[in-house]
PDB file of C-alpha atoms and ligand atoms in Angstrom:
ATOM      1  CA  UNK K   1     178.624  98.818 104.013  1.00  0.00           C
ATOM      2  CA  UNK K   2     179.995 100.254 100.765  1.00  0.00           C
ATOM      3  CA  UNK K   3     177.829 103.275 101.413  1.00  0.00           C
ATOM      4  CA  UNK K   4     179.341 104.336 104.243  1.00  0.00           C
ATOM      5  CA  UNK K   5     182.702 103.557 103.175  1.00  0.00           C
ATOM      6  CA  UNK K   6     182.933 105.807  99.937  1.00  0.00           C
ATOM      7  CA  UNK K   7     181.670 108.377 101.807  1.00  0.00           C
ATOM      8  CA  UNK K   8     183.930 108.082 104.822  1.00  0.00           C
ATOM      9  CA  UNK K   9     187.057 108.447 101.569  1.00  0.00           C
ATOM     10  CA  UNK K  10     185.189 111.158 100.786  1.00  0.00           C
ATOM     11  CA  UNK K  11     184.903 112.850 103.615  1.00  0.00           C
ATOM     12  CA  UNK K  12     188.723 112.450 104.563  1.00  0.00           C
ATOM     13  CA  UNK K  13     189.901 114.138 101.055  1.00  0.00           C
ATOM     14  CA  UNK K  14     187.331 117.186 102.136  1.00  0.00           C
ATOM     15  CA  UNK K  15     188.663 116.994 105.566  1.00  0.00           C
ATOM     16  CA  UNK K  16     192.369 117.161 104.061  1.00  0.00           C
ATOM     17  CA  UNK K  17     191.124 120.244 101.480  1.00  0.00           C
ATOM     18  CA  UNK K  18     189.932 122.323 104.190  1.00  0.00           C
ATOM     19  CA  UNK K  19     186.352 121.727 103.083  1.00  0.00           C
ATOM     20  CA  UNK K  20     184.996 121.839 106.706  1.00  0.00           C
ATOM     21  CA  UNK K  21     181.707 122.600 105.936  1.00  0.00           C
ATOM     22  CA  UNK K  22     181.386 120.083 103.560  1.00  0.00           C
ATOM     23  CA  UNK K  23     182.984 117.643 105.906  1.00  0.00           C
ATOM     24  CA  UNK K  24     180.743 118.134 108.052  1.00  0.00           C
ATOM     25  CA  UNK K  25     177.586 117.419 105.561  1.00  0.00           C
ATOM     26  CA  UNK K  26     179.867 114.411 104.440  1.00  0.00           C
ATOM     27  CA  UNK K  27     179.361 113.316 108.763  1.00  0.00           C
ATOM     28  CA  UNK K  28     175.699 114.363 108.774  1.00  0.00           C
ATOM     29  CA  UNK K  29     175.018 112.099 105.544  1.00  0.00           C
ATOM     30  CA  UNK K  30     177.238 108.686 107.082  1.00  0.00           C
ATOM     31  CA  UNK K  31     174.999 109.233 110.300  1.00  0.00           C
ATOM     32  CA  UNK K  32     171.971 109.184 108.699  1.00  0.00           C
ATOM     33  CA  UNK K  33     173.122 105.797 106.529  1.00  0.00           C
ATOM     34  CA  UNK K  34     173.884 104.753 109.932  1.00  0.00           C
ATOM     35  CA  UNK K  35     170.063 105.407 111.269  1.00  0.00           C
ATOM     36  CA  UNK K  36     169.112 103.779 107.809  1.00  0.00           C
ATOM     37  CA  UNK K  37     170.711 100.704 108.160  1.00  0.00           C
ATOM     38  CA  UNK K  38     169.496 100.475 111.977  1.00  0.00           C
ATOM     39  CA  UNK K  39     165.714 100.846 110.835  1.00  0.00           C
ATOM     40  CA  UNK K  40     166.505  98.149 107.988  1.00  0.00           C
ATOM     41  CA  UNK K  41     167.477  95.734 110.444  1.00  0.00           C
ATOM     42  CA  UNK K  42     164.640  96.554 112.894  1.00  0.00           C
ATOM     43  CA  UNK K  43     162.138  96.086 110.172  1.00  0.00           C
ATOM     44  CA  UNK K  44     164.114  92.660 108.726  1.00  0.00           C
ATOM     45  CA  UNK K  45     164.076  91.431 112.622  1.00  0.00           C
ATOM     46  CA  UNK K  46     160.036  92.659 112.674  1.00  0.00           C
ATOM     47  CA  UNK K  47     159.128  90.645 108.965  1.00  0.00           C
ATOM     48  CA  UNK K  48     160.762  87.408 110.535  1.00  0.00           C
ATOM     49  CA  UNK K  49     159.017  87.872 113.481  1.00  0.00           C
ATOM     50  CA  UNK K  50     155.785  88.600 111.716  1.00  0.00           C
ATOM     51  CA  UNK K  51     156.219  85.508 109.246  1.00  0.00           C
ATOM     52  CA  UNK K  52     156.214  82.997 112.663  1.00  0.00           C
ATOM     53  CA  UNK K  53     153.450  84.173 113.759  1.00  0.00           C
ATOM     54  CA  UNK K  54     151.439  84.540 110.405  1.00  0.00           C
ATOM     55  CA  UNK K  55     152.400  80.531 109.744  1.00  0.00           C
ATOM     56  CA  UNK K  56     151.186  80.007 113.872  1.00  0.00           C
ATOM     57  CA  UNK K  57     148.101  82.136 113.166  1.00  0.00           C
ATOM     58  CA  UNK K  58     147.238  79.710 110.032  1.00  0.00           C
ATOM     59  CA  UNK K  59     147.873  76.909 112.081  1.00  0.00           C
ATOM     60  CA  UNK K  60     145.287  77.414 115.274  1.00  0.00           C
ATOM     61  CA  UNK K  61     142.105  76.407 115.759  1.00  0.00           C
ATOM     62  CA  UNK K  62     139.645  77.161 118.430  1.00  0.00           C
ATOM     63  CA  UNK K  63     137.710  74.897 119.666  1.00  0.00           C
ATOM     64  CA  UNK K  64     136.355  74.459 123.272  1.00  0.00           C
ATOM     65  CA  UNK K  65     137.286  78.290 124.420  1.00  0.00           C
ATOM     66  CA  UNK K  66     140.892  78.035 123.808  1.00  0.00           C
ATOM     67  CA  UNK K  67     143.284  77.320 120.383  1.00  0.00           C
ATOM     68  CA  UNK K  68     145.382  74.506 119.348  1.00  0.00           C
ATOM     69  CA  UNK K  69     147.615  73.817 117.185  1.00  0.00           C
ATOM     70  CA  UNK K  70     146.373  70.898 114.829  1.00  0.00           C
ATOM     71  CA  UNK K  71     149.589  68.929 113.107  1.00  0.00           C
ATOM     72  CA  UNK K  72     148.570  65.508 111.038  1.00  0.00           C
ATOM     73  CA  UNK K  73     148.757  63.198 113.907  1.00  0.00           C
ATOM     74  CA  UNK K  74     148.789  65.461 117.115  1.00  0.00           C
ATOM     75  CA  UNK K  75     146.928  68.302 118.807  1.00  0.00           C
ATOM     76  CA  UNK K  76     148.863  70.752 120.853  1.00  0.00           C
ATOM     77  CA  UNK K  77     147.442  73.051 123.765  1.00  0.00           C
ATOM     78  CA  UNK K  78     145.442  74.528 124.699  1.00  0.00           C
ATOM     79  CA  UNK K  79     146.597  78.319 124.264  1.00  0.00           C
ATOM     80  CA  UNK K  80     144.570  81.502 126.050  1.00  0.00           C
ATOM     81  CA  UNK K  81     142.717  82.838 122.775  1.00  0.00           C
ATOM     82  CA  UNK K  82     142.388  86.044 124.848  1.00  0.00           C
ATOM     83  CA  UNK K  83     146.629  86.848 124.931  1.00  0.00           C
ATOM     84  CA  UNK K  84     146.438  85.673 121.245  1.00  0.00           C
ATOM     85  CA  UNK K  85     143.346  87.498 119.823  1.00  0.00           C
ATOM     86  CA  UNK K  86     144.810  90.649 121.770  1.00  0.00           C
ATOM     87  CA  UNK K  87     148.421  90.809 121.560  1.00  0.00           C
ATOM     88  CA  UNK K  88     148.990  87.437 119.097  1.00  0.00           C
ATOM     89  CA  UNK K  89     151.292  85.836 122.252  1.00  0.00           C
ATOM     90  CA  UNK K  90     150.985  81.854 122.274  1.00  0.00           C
ATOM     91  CA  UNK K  91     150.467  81.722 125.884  1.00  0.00           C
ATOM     92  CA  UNK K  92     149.969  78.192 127.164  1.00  0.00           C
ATOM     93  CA  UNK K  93     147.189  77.314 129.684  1.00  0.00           C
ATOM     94  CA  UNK K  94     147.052  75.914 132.830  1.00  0.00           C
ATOM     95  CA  UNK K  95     145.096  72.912 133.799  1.00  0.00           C
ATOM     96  CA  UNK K  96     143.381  73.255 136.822  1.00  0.00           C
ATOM     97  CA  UNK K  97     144.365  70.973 139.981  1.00  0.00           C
ATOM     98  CA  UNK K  98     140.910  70.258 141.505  1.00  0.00           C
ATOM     99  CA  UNK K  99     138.790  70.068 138.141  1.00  0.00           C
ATOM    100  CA  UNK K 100     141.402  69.133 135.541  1.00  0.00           C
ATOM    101  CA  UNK K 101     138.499  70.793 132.642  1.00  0.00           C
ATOM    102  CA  UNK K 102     139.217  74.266 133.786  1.00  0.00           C
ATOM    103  CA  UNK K 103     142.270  76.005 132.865  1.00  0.00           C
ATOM    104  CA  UNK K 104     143.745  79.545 133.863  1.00  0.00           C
ATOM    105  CA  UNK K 105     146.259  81.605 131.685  1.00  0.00           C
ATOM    106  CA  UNK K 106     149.328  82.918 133.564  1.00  0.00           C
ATOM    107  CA  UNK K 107     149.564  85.694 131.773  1.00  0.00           C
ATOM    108  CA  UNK K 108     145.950  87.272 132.074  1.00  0.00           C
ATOM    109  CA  UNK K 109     144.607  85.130 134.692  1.00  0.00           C
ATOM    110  CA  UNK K 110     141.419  84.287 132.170  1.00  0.00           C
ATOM    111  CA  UNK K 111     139.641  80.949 133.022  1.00  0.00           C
ATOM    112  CA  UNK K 112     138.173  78.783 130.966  1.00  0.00           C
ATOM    113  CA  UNK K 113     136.464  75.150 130.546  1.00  0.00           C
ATOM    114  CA  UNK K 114     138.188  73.517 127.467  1.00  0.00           C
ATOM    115  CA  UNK K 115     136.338  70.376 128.204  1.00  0.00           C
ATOM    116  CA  UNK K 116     132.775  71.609 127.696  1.00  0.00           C
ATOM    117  CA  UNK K 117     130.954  67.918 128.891  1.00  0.00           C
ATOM    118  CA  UNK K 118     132.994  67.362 132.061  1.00  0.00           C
ATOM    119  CA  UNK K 119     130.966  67.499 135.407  1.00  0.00           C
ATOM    120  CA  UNK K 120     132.943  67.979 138.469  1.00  0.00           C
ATOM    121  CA  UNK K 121     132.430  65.127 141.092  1.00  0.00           C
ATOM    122  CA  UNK K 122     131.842  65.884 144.426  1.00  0.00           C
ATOM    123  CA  UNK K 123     133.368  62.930 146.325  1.00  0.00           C
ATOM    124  CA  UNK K 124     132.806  65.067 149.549  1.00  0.00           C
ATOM    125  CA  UNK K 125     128.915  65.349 149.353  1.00  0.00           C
ATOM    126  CA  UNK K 126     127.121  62.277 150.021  1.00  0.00           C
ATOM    127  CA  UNK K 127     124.181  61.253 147.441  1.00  0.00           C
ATOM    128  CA  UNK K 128     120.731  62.160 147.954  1.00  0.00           C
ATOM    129  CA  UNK K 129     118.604  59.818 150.263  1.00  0.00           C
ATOM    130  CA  UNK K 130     116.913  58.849 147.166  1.00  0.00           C
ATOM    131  CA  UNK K 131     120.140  57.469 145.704  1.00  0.00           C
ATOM    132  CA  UNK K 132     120.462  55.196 147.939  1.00  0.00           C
TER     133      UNK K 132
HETATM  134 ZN1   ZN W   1     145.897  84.992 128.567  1.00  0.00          ZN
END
């Protein structure tokens, strides 16, 4: 950082003069370059992080209570539209074991049928006297 360089010269030629005080604004000023440069990086790490999920955010759909991602020849998900509507986190959810339409998000817990036509079968009941 050429910044903080010239004025660390600086600051060793006021040091050498007996310039204390001004030394010491000299150390003030190559702290706060130092907070600067800190808060530049934060914000650069923040923009990058902010571009991935602006280029995910154009690429979701919702459909059937959860998001996708639609690519040309595949359709990846489903992803808990609550953890992304809230706090924009991709969180993928869980099919269910018994009914394989429902599934739960692991980071909320929310529920939801992506497969809005599928009936549950209840191999345990037996049909209606009438079915048979
Ligand atoms: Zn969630």
């Amino acid at each position: 950082m050429a910044i903080f360089e010239e004025l660390k010269s600086i600051g060793k030629v006021l040091q050498e003069a007996g310039k204390i005080e001004q030394y010491q604004q000299i150390l003030g000023l190559q702290q706060q370059v130092l907070d600067m440069q800190k808060k530049i990086d934060d914000l650069e790490t923040e923009k990058k992080e902010l571009g991935s999920k602006l280029q995910l955010q154009n690429s979701l759909v919702y459909e059937n209570n959860a998001y996708w991602i639609k690519q040309e020849n595949k359709k990846d998900g489903p992803f808990c539209s609550r953890c992304w509507d809230v706090e924009k986190n991709a969180v993928r959810i869980k099919q269910g074991v018994n009914n394989p339409s429902f599934h739960t998000c692991p980071e909320c817990e929310t529920q939801v049928q992506t497969d809005p036509g599928f009936r549950p079968m209840f191999t345990s009941r037996k049909p209606p006297m009438s079915y048979l």
